[in-house]
Amino acid sequence: KDYVLLIADRKVAYSVVALKSDHDKIMHLDASKLFAIAGEGGDAVQFSEYVQKNLHLYNLKTGLPLSTKAAAHFTRNELATALRKGPFQVNALLGGVDHSGPSLYHLDYLGTLHKVNFGAQGYGGYFCYSILDRLWKPDMSLDEGVALMNTCIKEINSRFLVGGADFTIKVVTAEGIRVLDPVLASSA
Amino acid sequence: DRAITVFSPDGHLFQVEYALEAVRKGTTAVGVRGTDLIVLGVEKKSTAKLQEERTVRKIHVLDDHCCLAFAGLTADARVLINKARIECQSYKLTMEDRVSIEYITRYIAGVQQKYTQSGGVRPFGISTLIVGFDADGTPRLYQTDPAGTYSAWKANATGRNSKTVREFLEKNYTETSGDETVKLAVRALLEVVESGGRNVEIAVLRAGQPLQIYDEKQVEAVVSAIEAE
């Protein structure tokens, strides 16, 4: 209703090895925007930091924060420009709250941009889209949203072959960003 | 492109000296370093009746932890400040750390120097006062000039009547903190500027906090406190 909720798993994979299982994949682009990134290790971090610094520069130059829509379009533009030079292998979900309310954007490495009510990147979508389709309704409260996310997490951890992972959960509201307790595989 | 800034027979770079003249014509800017904060004060040029006062700014933010005030050609300052802002972010992107005040001063001074030794360009007509806090929390104040020189100061002034202000600061500077530093900066500025909150703009930078620009009432309060003494 007045928030955007993002979750991401915490595992970093290196072919068949799990490099670390406590990696935060949701970057704070600024005080009111979250950027959940899925993709190649270096590209993911490099690209999201680049976007973050450019947003900060805009902030300093104009004294105004960028709207979520503008930030999403800027990010898409960068991905599209890089596509035919040296593409960033990054798929992302950008969620933010600004003067026009909460919004969520689905971006992929080809420069696709879609404004969505709920979204997933990676294999998570295979398992979660049907749950989200069935259970999401407009104007859900934060508690309802968290419950919906927990249902998705339970599904991933039980049915996904590489499931059983910990999850980072962050929420953006008009007041800013809050990190909710991570869902540990042990307690899910 | 032919060079415009060339040596004179007696070793002067006249374009740089003329640039300093342009600085001397600009409205005064003063900076005072305290133990826990830095104060920037500028003489507010009287704005035309129909002009939006808040868009005529002489104190600018370069990054979360450093700011700049200048004296001289406003348009030149705009270009230089933009370059500095990009450099601040670029440094953060590659170094994962915020710029130190000395670094960004060195960068700005470097740009100013480049424009005294390049073809087809003229020097920037501004002197800047760069203030901020380093990673270890030390407050810093630096000054640059059109020649590209820079140095650190405890307190300094540039622009119109800067000599008078600097002499006042030399006589009255002591290590101060908080409101005392603000009062020192305002007192120094009032030496050369008409008394009154409407002619002076004050900004205070504290470690870890965004730049605080005093509104007219706050400035008046400081001015009254000074006049009462």
Tab-separated table of N, CA and C in Angstrom, chain B residues 64-217:
chain	number	residue	atom	x	y	z
B	64	ASP	N	28.702	14.990	0.558
B	64	ASP	CA	28.068	15.034	1.877
B	64	ASP	C	28.961	15.669	2.930
B	65	HIS	N	30.269	15.630	2.719
B	65	HIS	CA	31.168	16.045	3.801
B	65	HIS	C	32.014	17.248	3.426
B	66	CYS	N	31.814	17.831	2.270
B	66	CYS	CA	32.604	19.015	1.956
B	66	CYS	C	31.842	20.022	1.112
B	67	CYS	N	32.191	21.291	1.312
B	67	CYS	CA	31.509	22.383	0.649
B	67	CYS	C	32.506	23.392	0.128
B	68	LEU	N	32.009	24.296	-0.682
B	68	LEU	CA	32.889	25.268	-1.310
B	68	LEU	C	32.200	26.623	-1.366
B	69	ALA	N	32.958	27.670	-1.065
B	69	ALA	CA	32.484	29.037	-1.275
B	69	ALA	C	33.520	29.694	-2.173
B	70	PHE	N	33.104	30.692	-2.964
B	70	PHE	CA	34.051	31.271	-3.902
B	70	PHE	C	33.871	32.779	-3.981
B	71	ALA	N	34.844	33.429	-4.614
B	71	ALA	CA	34.717	34.849	-4.939
B	71	ALA	C	35.185	34.990	-6.366
B	72	GLY	N	34.417	35.719	-7.162
B	72	GLY	CA	34.804	35.916	-8.555
B	72	GLY	C	33.667	35.657	-9.516
B	73	LEU	N	34.016	35.178	-10.708
B	73	LEU	CA	33.025	34.960	-11.766
B	73	LEU	C	32.133	33.754	-11.439
B	74	THR	N	30.842	34.044	-11.259
B	74	THR	CA	29.918	32.972	-10.855
B	74	THR	C	29.842	31.847	-11.875
B	75	ALA	N	29.847	32.190	-13.170
B	75	ALA	CA	29.726	31.147	-14.190
B	75	ALA	C	30.936	30.226	-14.176
B	76	ASP	N	32.135	30.816	-13.987
B	76	ASP	CA	33.344	29.997	-13.897
B	76	ASP	C	33.250	29.040	-12.720
B	77	ALA	N	32.685	29.557	-11.609
B	77	ALA	CA	32.553	28.720	-10.405
B	77	ALA	C	31.643	27.539	-10.690
B	78	ARG	N	30.576	27.778	-11.424
B	78	ARG	CA	29.613	26.718	-11.715
B	78	ARG	C	30.293	25.563	-12.433
B	79	VAL	N	31.111	25.898	-13.434
B	79	VAL	CA	31.805	24.872	-14.205
B	79	VAL	C	32.767	24.084	-13.314
B	80	LEU	N	33.553	24.834	-12.519
B	80	LEU	CA	34.546	24.189	-11.661
B	80	LEU	C	33.884	23.301	-10.613
B	81	ILE	N	32.768	23.783	-10.057
B	81	ILE	CA	32.063	23.015	-9.023
B	81	ILE	C	31.508	21.728	-9.610
B	82	ASN	N	30.962	21.794	-10.824
B	82	ASN	CA	30.448	20.589	-11.476
B	82	ASN	C	31.537	19.556	-11.661
B	83	LYS	N	32.707	20.031	-12.118
B	83	LYS	CA	33.840	19.116	-12.298
B	83	LYS	C	34.201	18.472	-10.968
B	84	ALA	N	34.225	19.287	-9.911
B	84	ALA	CA	34.615	18.773	-8.591
B	84	ALA	C	33.608	17.755	-8.083
B	85	ARG	N	32.322	18.026	-8.310
B	85	ARG	CA	31.288	17.094	-7.849
B	85	ARG	C	31.438	15.738	-8.521
B	86	ILE	N	31.690	15.761	-9.836
B	86	ILE	CA	31.857	14.496	-10.558
B	86	ILE	C	33.072	13.764	-10.017
B	87	GLU	N	34.143	14.521	-9.751
B	87	GLU	CA	35.362	13.894	-9.233
B	87	GLU	C	35.115	13.250	-7.876
B	88	CYS	N	34.317	13.904	-7.033
B	88	CYS	CA	34.004	13.343	-5.707
B	88	CYS	C	33.339	11.984	-5.858
B	89	GLN	N	32.368	11.874	-6.771
B	89	GLN	CA	31.656	10.611	-6.948
B	89	GLN	C	32.543	9.574	-7.617
B	90	SER	N	33.316	10.020	-8.596
B	90	SER	CA	34.207	9.115	-9.300
B	90	SER	C	35.213	8.491	-8.331
B	91	TYR	N	35.732	9.312	-7.437
B	91	TYR	CA	36.683	8.829	-6.428
B	91	TYR	C	36.006	7.803	-5.532
B	92	LYS	N	34.757	8.115	-5.130
B	92	LYS	CA	34.022	7.184	-4.264
B	92	LYS	C	33.785	5.860	-4.963
B	93	LEU	N	33.549	5.923	-6.273
B	93	LEU	CA	33.256	4.713	-7.030
B	93	LEU	C	34.481	3.810	-7.105
B	94	THR	N	35.646	4.405	-7.320
B	94	THR	CA	36.839	3.575	-7.487
B	94	THR	C	37.527	3.274	-6.158
B	95	MET	N	37.472	4.185	-5.207
B	95	MET	CA	38.221	3.992	-3.959
B	95	MET	C	37.365	3.516	-2.795
B	96	GLU	N	36.011	3.481	-2.995
B	96	GLU	CA	35.107	3.088	-1.902
B	96	GLU	C	35.282	3.983	-0.692
B	97	ASP	N	35.803	5.173	-0.879
B	97	ASP	CA	36.049	6.096	0.238
B	97	ASP	C	35.709	7.502	-0.202
B	98	ARG	N	35.342	8.362	0.733
B	98	ARG	CA	35.090	9.745	0.344
B	98	ARG	C	36.420	10.469	0.150
B	99	VAL	N	36.398	11.511	-0.685
B	99	VAL	CA	37.629	12.261	-0.908
B	99	VAL	C	38.068	12.926	0.389
B	100	SER	N	39.382	13.040	0.567
B	100	SER	CA	39.863	13.885	1.655
B	100	SER	C	39.791	15.319	1.140
B	101	ILE	N	39.695	16.273	2.049
B	101	ILE	CA	39.547	17.662	1.617
B	101	ILE	C	40.771	18.110	0.831
B	102	GLU	N	41.944	17.619	1.246
B	102	GLU	CA	43.170	17.990	0.534
B	102	GLU	C	43.120	17.466	-0.889
B	103	TYR	N	42.599	16.252	-1.063
B	103	TYR	CA	42.544	15.652	-2.394
B	103	TYR	C	41.690	16.476	-3.341
B	104	ILE	N	40.487	16.829	-2.866
B	104	ILE	CA	39.587	17.547	-3.780
B	104	ILE	C	40.110	18.963	-4.025
B	105	THR	N	40.799	19.542	-3.023
B	105	THR	CA	41.414	20.855	-3.230
B	105	THR	C	42.501	20.747	-4.272
B	106	ARG	N	43.330	19.689	-4.154
B	106	ARG	CA	44.413	19.477	-5.107
B	106	ARG	C	43.842	19.302	-6.505
B	107	TYR	N	42.690	18.613	-6.585
B	107	TYR	CA	42.063	18.389	-7.881
B	107	TYR	C	41.600	19.707	-8.489
B	108	ILE	N	40.872	20.494	-7.676
B	108	ILE	CA	40.356	21.776	-8.172
B	108	ILE	C	41.500	22.701	-8.552
B	109	ALA	N	42.538	22.747	-7.707
B	109	ALA	CA	43.691	23.594	-8.010
B	109	ALA	C	44.366	23.104	-9.286
B	110	GLY	N	44.395	21.777	-9.454
B	110	GLY	CA	44.995	21.202	-10.651
B	110	GLY	C	44.263	21.630	-11.910
B	111	VAL	N	42.915	21.635	-11.819
B	111	VAL	CA	42.117	22.078	-12.967
B	111	VAL	C	42.387	23.544	-13.261
B	112	GLN	N	42.448	24.358	-12.180
B	112	GLN	CA	42.701	25.782	-12.382
B	112	GLN	C	44.062	26.004	-13.030
B	113	GLN	N	45.053	25.199	-12.624
B	113	GLN	CA	46.397	25.347	-13.187
B	113	GLN	C	46.415	24.940	-14.656
B	114	LYS	N	45.660	23.852	-14.956
B	114	LYS	CA	45.648	23.366	-16.343
B	114	LYS	C	45.194	24.457	-17.295
B	115	TYR	N	44.229	25.258	-16.817
B	115	TYR	CA	43.694	26.296	-17.663
B	115	TYR	C	44.622	27.499	-17.788
B	116	THR	N	45.780	27.453	-17.091
B	116	THR	CA	46.773	28.507	-17.302
B	116	THR	C	47.863	28.005	-18.217
B	117	GLN	N	47.768	26.738	-18.633
B	117	GLN	CA	48.824	26.184	-19.459
B	117	GLN	C	48.250	25.390	-20.631
B	118	SER	N	47.045	25.785	-21.066
B	118	SER	CA	46.433	25.085	-22.189
B	118	SER	C	46.107	26.050	-23.302
B	119	GLY	N	45.987	25.524	-24.532
B	119	GLY	CA	45.712	26.379	-25.667
B	119	GLY	C	44.267	26.790	-25.757
B	120	GLY	N	44.052	28.041	-26.094
B	120	GLY	CA	42.707	28.507	-26.384
B	120	GLY	C	41.801	28.726	-25.194
B	121	VAL	N	42.334	28.601	-23.986
B	121	VAL	CA	41.478	28.826	-22.810
B	121	VAL	C	42.072	29.907	-21.929
B	122	ARG	N	41.234	30.472	-21.076
B	122	ARG	CA	41.706	31.458	-20.112
B	122	ARG	C	41.544	30.874	-18.701
B	123	PRO	N	42.290	31.431	-17.737
B	123	PRO	CA	42.165	30.912	-16.368
B	123	PRO	C	40.756	31.170	-15.819
B	124	PHE	N	40.373	30.352	-14.820
B	124	PHE	CA	39.114	30.577	-14.123
B	124	PHE	C	39.238	31.840	-13.284
B	125	GLY	N	38.224	32.676	-13.312
B	125	GLY	CA	38.304	33.908	-12.544
B	125	GLY	C	37.766	33.759	-11.142
B	126	ILE	N	38.150	32.703	-10.432
B	126	ILE	CA	37.658	32.534	-9.071
B	126	ILE	C	38.727	32.017	-8.132
B	127	SER	N	38.587	32.418	-6.874
B	127	SER	CA	39.356	31.798	-5.794
B	127	SER	C	38.341	31.071	-4.938
B	128	THR	N	38.678	29.879	-4.504
B	128	THR	CA	37.698	29.116	-3.738
B	128	THR	C	38.163	28.902	-2.305
B	129	LEU	N	37.171	28.739	-1.430
B	129	LEU	CA	37.443	28.310	-0.050
B	129	LEU	C	36.762	26.955	0.080
B	130	ILE	N	37.560	25.910	0.270
B	130	ILE	CA	37.015	24.565	0.338
B	130	ILE	C	37.077	24.080	1.775
B	131	VAL	N	35.946	23.654	2.292
B	131	VAL	CA	35.905	23.219	3.691
B	131	VAL	C	35.298	21.835	3.775
B	132	GLY	N	35.668	21.126	4.833
B	132	GLY	CA	35.078	19.816	5.043
B	132	GLY	C	35.799	19.052	6.130
B	133	PHE	N	35.325	17.822	6.350
B	133	PHE	CA	35.912	16.963	7.376
B	133	PHE	C	36.532	15.746	6.725
B	134	ASP	N	37.754	15.423	7.131
B	134	ASP	CA	38.398	14.214	6.630
B	134	ASP	C	37.809	12.996	7.313
B	135	ALA	N	38.235	11.830	6.855
B	135	ALA	CA	37.695	10.579	7.395
B	135	ALA	C	37.923	10.446	8.893
B	136	ASP	N	39.006	11.058	9.371
B	136	ASP	CA	39.278	10.939	10.809
B	136	ASP	C	38.596	12.046	11.600
B	137	GLY	N	37.756	12.818	10.956
B	137	GLY	CA	36.982	13.823	11.681
B	137	GLY	C	37.657	15.168	11.821
B	138	THR	N	38.877	15.331	11.259
B	138	THR	CA	39.558	16.629	11.383
B	138	THR	C	38.907	17.635	10.441
B	139	PRO	N	38.585	18.819	10.954
B	139	PRO	CA	38.051	19.859	10.062
B	139	PRO	C	39.179	20.488	9.260
B	140	ARG	N	38.870	20.845	7.994
B	140	ARG	CA	39.914	21.426	7.148
B	140	ARG	C	39.363	22.613	6.377
B	141	LEU	N	40.232	23.558	6.112
B	141	LEU	CA	39.877	24.726	5.293
B	141	LEU	C	41.032	24.952	4.330
B	142	TYR	N	40.723	24.984	3.040
B	142	TYR	CA	41.753	25.232	2.042
B	142	TYR	C	41.327	26.387	1.156
B	143	GLN	N	42.335	27.035	0.553
B	143	GLN	CA	42.019	28.076	-0.425
B	143	GLN	C	42.733	27.778	-1.738
B	144	THR	N	42.056	28.003	-2.880
B	144	THR	CA	42.744	27.914	-4.168
B	144	THR	C	42.610	29.270	-4.856
B	145	ASP	N	43.461	29.497	-5.861
B	145	ASP	CA	43.363	30.743	-6.616
B	145	ASP	C	43.537	30.463	-8.106
B	146	PRO	N	43.341	31.497	-8.961
B	146	PRO	CA	43.389	31.262	-10.407
B	146	PRO	C	44.720	30.696	-10.894
B	147	ALA	N	45.793	30.882	-10.126
B	147	ALA	CA	47.082	30.352	-10.569
B	147	ALA	C	47.152	28.840	-10.380
B	148	GLY	N	46.257	28.327	-9.508
B	148	GLY	CA	46.316	26.898	-9.234
B	148	GLY	C	47.066	26.577	-7.960
B	149	THR	N	47.403	27.605	-7.182
B	149	THR	CA	48.044	27.359	-5.885
B	149	THR	C	46.969	27.020	-4.869
B	150	TYR	N	47.354	26.197	-3.891
B	150	TYR	CA	46.416	25.939	-2.810
B	150	TYR	C	47.192	25.791	-1.513
B	151	SER	N	46.528	26.135	-0.426
B	151	SER	CA	47.153	25.952	0.885
B	151	SER	C	46.061	25.862	1.937
B	152	ALA	N	46.443	25.288	3.075
B	152	ALA	CA	45.485	25.112	4.161
B	152	ALA	C	45.511	26.331	5.063
B	153	TRP	N	44.374	26.649	5.638
B	153	TRP	CA	44.264	27.822	6.497
B	153	TRP	C	43.464	27.505	7.746
B	154	LYS	N	43.723	28.304	8.805
B	154	LYS	CA	42.871	28.227	9.998
B	154	LYS	C	41.660	29.124	9.775
B	155	ALA	N	41.887	30.225	9.064
B	155	ALA	CA	40.799	31.129	8.712
B	155	ALA	C	41.293	31.969	7.557
B	156	ASN	N	40.420	32.298	6.621
B	156	ASN	CA	40.850	33.092	5.473
B	156	ASN	C	39.657	33.784	4.835
B	157	ALA	N	39.972	34.711	3.967
B	157	ALA	CA	38.912	35.417	3.245
B	157	ALA	C	39.390	35.659	1.828
B	158	THR	N	38.447	35.793	0.893
B	158	THR	CA	38.807	36.144	-0.482
B	158	THR	C	37.715	37.042	-1.058
B	159	GLY	N	38.061	37.751	-2.134
B	159	GLY	CA	37.086	38.646	-2.743
B	159	GLY	C	37.317	40.079	-2.276
B	160	ARG	N	36.249	40.881	-2.410
B	160	ARG	CA	36.338	42.311	-2.046
B	160	ARG	C	36.800	42.478	-0.613
B	161	ASN	N	37.707	43.412	-0.392
B	161	ASN	CA	38.163	43.751	0.960
B	161	ASN	C	38.683	42.556	1.749
B	162	SER	N	39.171	41.543	1.030
B	162	SER	CA	39.604	40.340	1.751
B	162	SER	C	40.792	40.657	2.650
B	163	LYS	N	41.591	41.662	2.240
B	163	LYS	CA	42.775	41.996	3.048
B	163	LYS	C	42.349	42.458	4.436
B	164	THR	N	41.304	43.333	4.459
B	164	THR	CA	40.817	43.840	5.741
B	164	THR	C	40.317	42.707	6.612
B	165	VAL	N	39.537	41.810	5.986
B	165	VAL	CA	38.964	40.693	6.748
B	165	VAL	C	40.063	39.796	7.279
B	166	ARG	N	41.055	39.537	6.419
B	166	ARG	CA	42.139	38.648	6.848
B	166	ARG	C	42.914	39.250	7.989
B	167	GLU	N	43.150	40.593	7.923
B	167	GLU	CA	43.882	41.240	9.011
B	167	GLU	C	43.093	41.147	10.301
B	168	PHE	N	41.761	41.314	10.200
B	168	PHE	CA	40.920	41.177	11.396
B	168	PHE	C	41.056	39.768	11.973
B	169	LEU	N	41.018	38.776	11.084
B	169	LEU	CA	41.118	37.396	11.547
B	169	LEU	C	42.477	37.137	12.179
B	170	GLU	N	43.531	37.716	11.573
B	170	GLU	CA	44.868	37.500	12.141
B	170	GLU	C	44.940	38.036	13.553
B	171	LYS	N	44.276	39.192	13.755
B	171	LYS	CA	44.325	39.799	15.094
B	171	LYS	C	43.469	39.036	16.088
B	172	ASN	N	42.335	38.496	15.619
B	172	ASN	CA	41.361	37.970	16.570
B	172	ASN	C	41.169	36.470	16.557
B	173	TYR	N	41.928	35.743	15.745
B	173	TYR	CA	41.659	34.305	15.671
B	173	TYR	C	42.161	33.568	16.899
B	174	THR	N	41.305	32.719	17.437
B	174	THR	CA	41.726	31.759	18.461
B	174	THR	C	40.998	30.462	18.141
B	175	GLU	N	41.467	29.386	18.729
B	175	GLU	CA	40.796	28.098	18.520
B	175	GLU	C	39.425	28.179	19.191
B	176	THR	N	38.386	28.111	18.398
B	176	THR	CA	37.047	28.202	18.981
B	176	THR	C	36.232	27.007	18.538
B	177	SER	N	35.056	26.919	19.121
B	177	SER	CA	34.166	25.850	18.696
B	177	SER	C	32.742	26.368	18.738
B	178	GLY	N	31.867	25.705	18.065
B	178	GLY	CA	30.436	26.006	18.106
B	178	GLY	C	30.121	27.453	17.780
B	179	ASP	N	29.254	28.043	18.579
B	179	ASP	CA	28.765	29.399	18.293
B	179	ASP	C	29.880	30.433	18.263
B	180	GLU	N	30.942	30.205	19.037
B	180	GLU	CA	32.031	31.180	19.054
B	180	GLU	C	32.655	31.323	17.675
B	181	THR	N	32.796	30.173	16.981
B	181	THR	CA	33.366	30.206	15.631
B	181	THR	C	32.451	30.964	14.686
B	182	VAL	N	31.144	30.717	14.823
B	182	VAL	CA	30.189	31.415	13.957
B	182	VAL	C	30.301	32.915	14.182
B	183	LYS	N	30.399	33.290	15.469
B	183	LYS	CA	30.471	34.731	15.777
B	183	LYS	C	31.733	35.341	15.211
B	184	LEU	N	32.846	34.603	15.280
B	184	LEU	CA	34.105	35.129	14.751
B	184	LEU	C	33.988	35.372	13.261
B	185	ALA	N	33.393	34.400	12.559
B	185	ALA	CA	33.246	34.533	11.109
B	185	ALA	C	32.362	35.720	10.766
B	186	VAL	N	31.252	35.854	11.478
B	186	VAL	CA	30.332	36.956	11.188
B	186	VAL	C	30.972	38.287	11.520
B	187	ARG	N	31.694	38.324	12.666
B	187	ARG	CA	32.353	39.586	13.057
B	187	ARG	C	33.338	40.006	11.974
B	188	ALA	N	34.089	39.008	11.457
B	188	ALA	CA	35.084	39.318	10.422
B	188	ALA	C	34.399	39.867	9.179
B	189	LEU	N	33.291	39.242	8.797
B	189	LEU	CA	32.570	39.672	7.600
B	189	LEU	C	31.970	41.055	7.792
B	190	LEU	N	31.488	41.319	8.998
B	190	LEU	CA	30.829	42.612	9.254
B	190	LEU	C	31.812	43.775	9.204
B	191	GLU	N	33.117	43.459	9.246
B	191	GLU	CA	34.107	44.537	9.119
B	191	GLU	C	33.965	45.247	7.791
B	192	VAL	N	33.557	44.485	6.768
B	192	VAL	CA	33.540	45.063	5.425
B	192	VAL	C	32.156	45.072	4.798
B	193	VAL	N	31.183	44.485	5.472
B	193	VAL	CA	29.852	44.403	4.905
B	193	VAL	C	28.898	45.198	5.784
B	194	GLU	N	27.880	45.784	5.157
B	194	GLU	CA	26.880	46.519	5.945
B	194	GLU	C	26.251	45.595	6.963
B	195	SER	N	26.066	46.112	8.159
B	195	SER	CA	25.501	45.275	9.204
B	195	SER	C	24.073	44.867	8.857
B	196	GLY	N	23.692	43.676	9.222
B	196	GLY	CA	22.315	43.253	8.960
B	196	GLY	C	22.267	41.850	8.391
B	197	GLY	N	21.230	41.133	8.781
B	197	GLY	CA	21.091	39.744	8.353
B	197	GLY	C	20.868	39.629	6.863
B	198	ARG	N	20.427	40.739	6.235
B	198	ARG	CA	20.070	40.629	4.831
B	198	ARG	C	21.287	40.694	3.936
B	199	ASN	N	22.453	41.064	4.514
B	199	ASN	CA	23.614	41.226	3.650
B	199	ASN	C	24.649	40.125	3.810
B	200	VAL	N	24.311	39.170	4.664
B	200	VAL	CA	25.307	38.149	4.988
B	200	VAL	C	24.644	36.778	4.939
B	201	GLU	N	25.355	35.800	4.363
B	201	GLU	CA	24.842	34.430	4.365
B	201	GLU	C	25.835	33.546	5.096
B	202	ILE	N	25.341	32.787	6.053
B	202	ILE	CA	26.225	31.948	6.867
B	202	ILE	C	25.865	30.487	6.653
B	203	ALA	N	26.889	29.659	6.556
B	203	ALA	CA	26.663	28.219	6.477
B	203	ALA	C	27.628	27.530	7.421
B	204	VAL	N	27.104	26.496	8.105
B	204	VAL	CA	27.926	25.792	9.094
B	204	VAL	C	27.994	24.323	8.715
B	205	LEU	N	29.203	23.777	8.708
B	205	LEU	CA	29.369	22.358	8.399
B	205	LEU	C	29.906	21.646	9.633
B	206	ARG	N	29.147	20.636	10.084
B	206	ARG	CA	29.598	19.836	11.225
B	206	ARG	C	29.864	18.420	10.740
B	207	ALA	N	30.734	17.735	11.448
B	207	ALA	CA	31.094	16.376	11.038
B	207	ALA	C	29.855	15.494	10.987
B	208	GLY	N	29.679	14.774	9.880
B	208	GLY	CA	28.590	13.811	9.790
B	208	GLY	C	27.218	14.421	9.607
B	209	GLN	N	27.156	15.731	9.423
B	209	GLN	CA	25.840	16.350	9.225
B	209	GLN	C	25.821	17.141	7.933
B	210	PRO	N	24.662	17.242	7.290
B	210	PRO	CA	24.599	18.040	6.055
B	210	PRO	C	24.844	19.512	6.351
B	211	LEU	N	25.260	20.236	5.320
B	211	LEU	CA	25.532	21.660	5.472
B	211	LEU	C	24.282	22.381	5.968
B	212	GLN	N	24.472	23.212	6.980
B	212	GLN	CA	23.339	23.946	7.530
B	212	GLN	C	23.477	25.414	7.124
B	213	ILE	N	22.526	25.877	6.320
B	213	ILE	CA	22.581	27.287	5.903
B	213	ILE	C	21.643	28.079	6.811
B	214	TYR	N	22.180	29.074	7.475
B	214	TYR	CA	21.375	29.866	8.413
B	214	TYR	C	20.327	30.677	7.665
B	215	ASP	N	19.101	30.657	8.175
B	215	ASP	CA	18.090	31.515	7.552
B	215	ASP	C	18.208	32.918	8.133
B	216	GLU	N	17.433	33.848	7.585
B	216	GLU	CA	17.611	35.262	7.948
B	216	GLU	C	17.513	35.478	9.455
B	217	LYS	N	16.553	34.773	10.079
B	217	LYS	CA	16.366	34.976	11.526
B	217	LYS	C	17.599	34.565	12.306
